[in-house]
Amino acid sequence: MVNVTVDPLTRIEGHLRLSTEVSEAGVITDAQTSGVLFRGFERFLQNQDPRDAALLVQRICGVCPTSHSLAAAGALDQLFGVADTIPKDALVARNINQGLNTLASHATHIYVLWGPDLANPAYRDVLTPLGDTGSAVWNELVGRFAPISYKLDGQPVPPGSSYLGAIPEKKRLQEAIAVIGGKMPHQVTSFPGGYTYKPTFADITKISSYYLQVMDFVSKYTLRVPFETWIENTYKASSPAKAVNFVLEHLRGLVDKSVVSNNFSREAGWGDAEFYTAFGSELVGETLLGLPASLKHDRHGGYSDPSKIAFLAYGAFYKPEAGDGYDPRSPEGARFQTSGVVTGNLEYQKFNPDLITESVAHAFYEGGELHPSKGETNPFTNPDDIRYDGGSDSRYSWIKAPRYGGIPAEVGPLARMLAMKEPLTTGLALAFKENGYSPANTYTRTIARIQELAIIANELVKWVTVDLDPNGKYAVHTDLSMAKDSEGMGLWEAPRGALGHWISTDSNSKVVTYQPVVPSTWNMSPRDGAGVPGPLEQALIGSKINAVENAAGVEYSNPVNILHIGRSYDPCIACAVHTIDLSGKNAPRTLKLV
């Protein structure tokens, strides 16, 4: 048995340690995920004016600050008792803000954080011996996804065309968020009772212009089939089977034209989405399309025991047609992306926020298993007790272990697509299940993120050009007295998954407790009190560590599958880890910003 530890996992936000035990056959037999970063948000919000929360908590993360702001605003809406009266146009403005942030985050992850692993030389070592087709696939991988300042065998490699092309689109989306959010990161427009800014017709025109330029990138690089055709035949398909069949027929047409000539370029119709959909999966690429090679990403990052995993979504994006107000508990169907829980066997259940708990049995905190509204954050203070190498029976992480009804839950694009029964993602998950694969794996997580990007892009046009009324109402009255002895819960969806903020106040309307439970707390959680591993730990255990299922042999120094699996969740450890200061040197106090 060999210990293979990746510390830190790079190209993510924050510091994540992945420690694995690997057999001589190159199979992971045990894993621990450790968050090794401290934050202090629970502490410095105590005794503060609760209205500051929507601004301050954005500093939890620079990648998805909008999501934290909106989750906080939701918690404050309930705290002040105005959630059922928030004006429709304020809710639409929040949708637009979140939609743009989701596009920016997903594009960054796909092309800049996750994509460069596709240019790992391990794929060259497996693909090029397969002949002309294997070499052509490798040339496309490195030609599209190689990062800046990359070398192979000591020789500089030009940045991939998709990687390089995505960078200005990230900048463009950030600028679009600033139009409606005031600035980005850390927009200043979400607050209890609505939205601080009334967008103008000029703002709508400017956001539309940014959107059209981003869609030019999508049509040139990401998806070569017309965008509207893709949406109509996947997201809007009448059944999961029809969505999958459309994609397979589209890919078969490309394969028929390309295999003989070994031309898998964009000019031959292979956008990044088509290319990965075909070559990323053994089932899709080799079994269904008859390709001679695939990356076999459906063979790793799955769950071996469906009873020990669920897929959880809180729901996001308010429905403009519902008018003013919303239900903070996010009941089924109340939002564009509905809340829901899908079991490991793909059975749908309604979401109940009362079933959420957090365990600290294997984390560096004192306490038991509590609902977040009663949550405590009491860290170990003896440095000798802080060790990451004690194994699965020890405490080894600063991340708590959230559970839904006692079950670990994956959150993120895959969970959202399954909860809203999106035809393509659901159809693929069912196909994998029926063919003996885990429905969730590195491949389906990536496809779900690509598909969600397309869906949000499609819906964003309507929110900006149809639903938003610059002459509408954007806020209702609130004052501090309305928040006395109150509690609030903000349930939302960050790009990385289910995001909840819980707040309580005293008789002076000052914050008593503030508890965020974020997507990477769910996905990167350690074991719970019953010893059940968190989602990423489960996904690592049983997976092979090297490219294409160890096709070139077992090699411990380049465990590309560990990198793939870890990054497939798009970890954000800065969001996931929080602590408080017990030294007494930094007691809660009122802060004035001048």
Coordinates of C-alpha atoms in Angstrom, one line a residue, residues 11 102-118 144-145 162-163 166 217 222 272-273 276 413 445-454 567 570:
R11 CA -6.3 25.4 -9.4
T102 CA -22.7 31.5 -12.5
L103 CA -21.7 31.9 -16.1
A104 CA -18.4 33.5 -15.1
S105 CA -17.7 30.9 -12.5
H106 CA -18.5 27.9 -14.7
A107 CA -16.5 29.3 -17.6
T108 CA -13.5 29.8 -15.3
H109 CA -13.8 26.3 -13.9
I110 CA -14.2 24.5 -17.3
Y111 CA -11.5 26.3 -19.1
V112 CA -9.0 27.6 -16.6
L113 CA -9.2 25.4 -13.5
W114 CA -10.3 22.0 -14.7
G115 CA -9.6 21.9 -18.4
P116 CA -5.7 22.1 -18.2
D117 CA -5.6 18.6 -16.7
L118 CA -6.8 17.3 -20.1
R144 CA -7.4 23.5 -26.8
F145 CA -6.7 23.2 -23.1
S162 CA -10.0 27.5 -25.7
Y163 CA -8.0 28.3 -22.6
A166 CA -12.0 32.1 -22.3
F217 CA -17.2 32.7 -27.9
T222 CA -17.8 25.7 -26.9
D272 CA -15.3 21.7 -26.9
A273 CA -18.6 20.4 -25.6
Y276 CA -15.5 16.1 -24.5
P413 CA -24.5 21.5 -11.1
R445 CA -20.3 16.3 -13.2
T446 CA -18.5 18.0 -16.1
I447 CA -21.3 17.5 -18.6
A448 CA -23.8 18.9 -16.0
R449 CA -21.7 22.0 -15.6
I450 CA -21.5 22.6 -19.3
Q451 CA -25.3 22.0 -19.7
E452 CA -26.1 24.3 -16.8
L453 CA -24.0 27.0 -18.4
A454 CA -26.1 26.7 -21.6
R567 CA -11.4 19.3 -9.3
D570 CA -14.8 22.8 -8.2

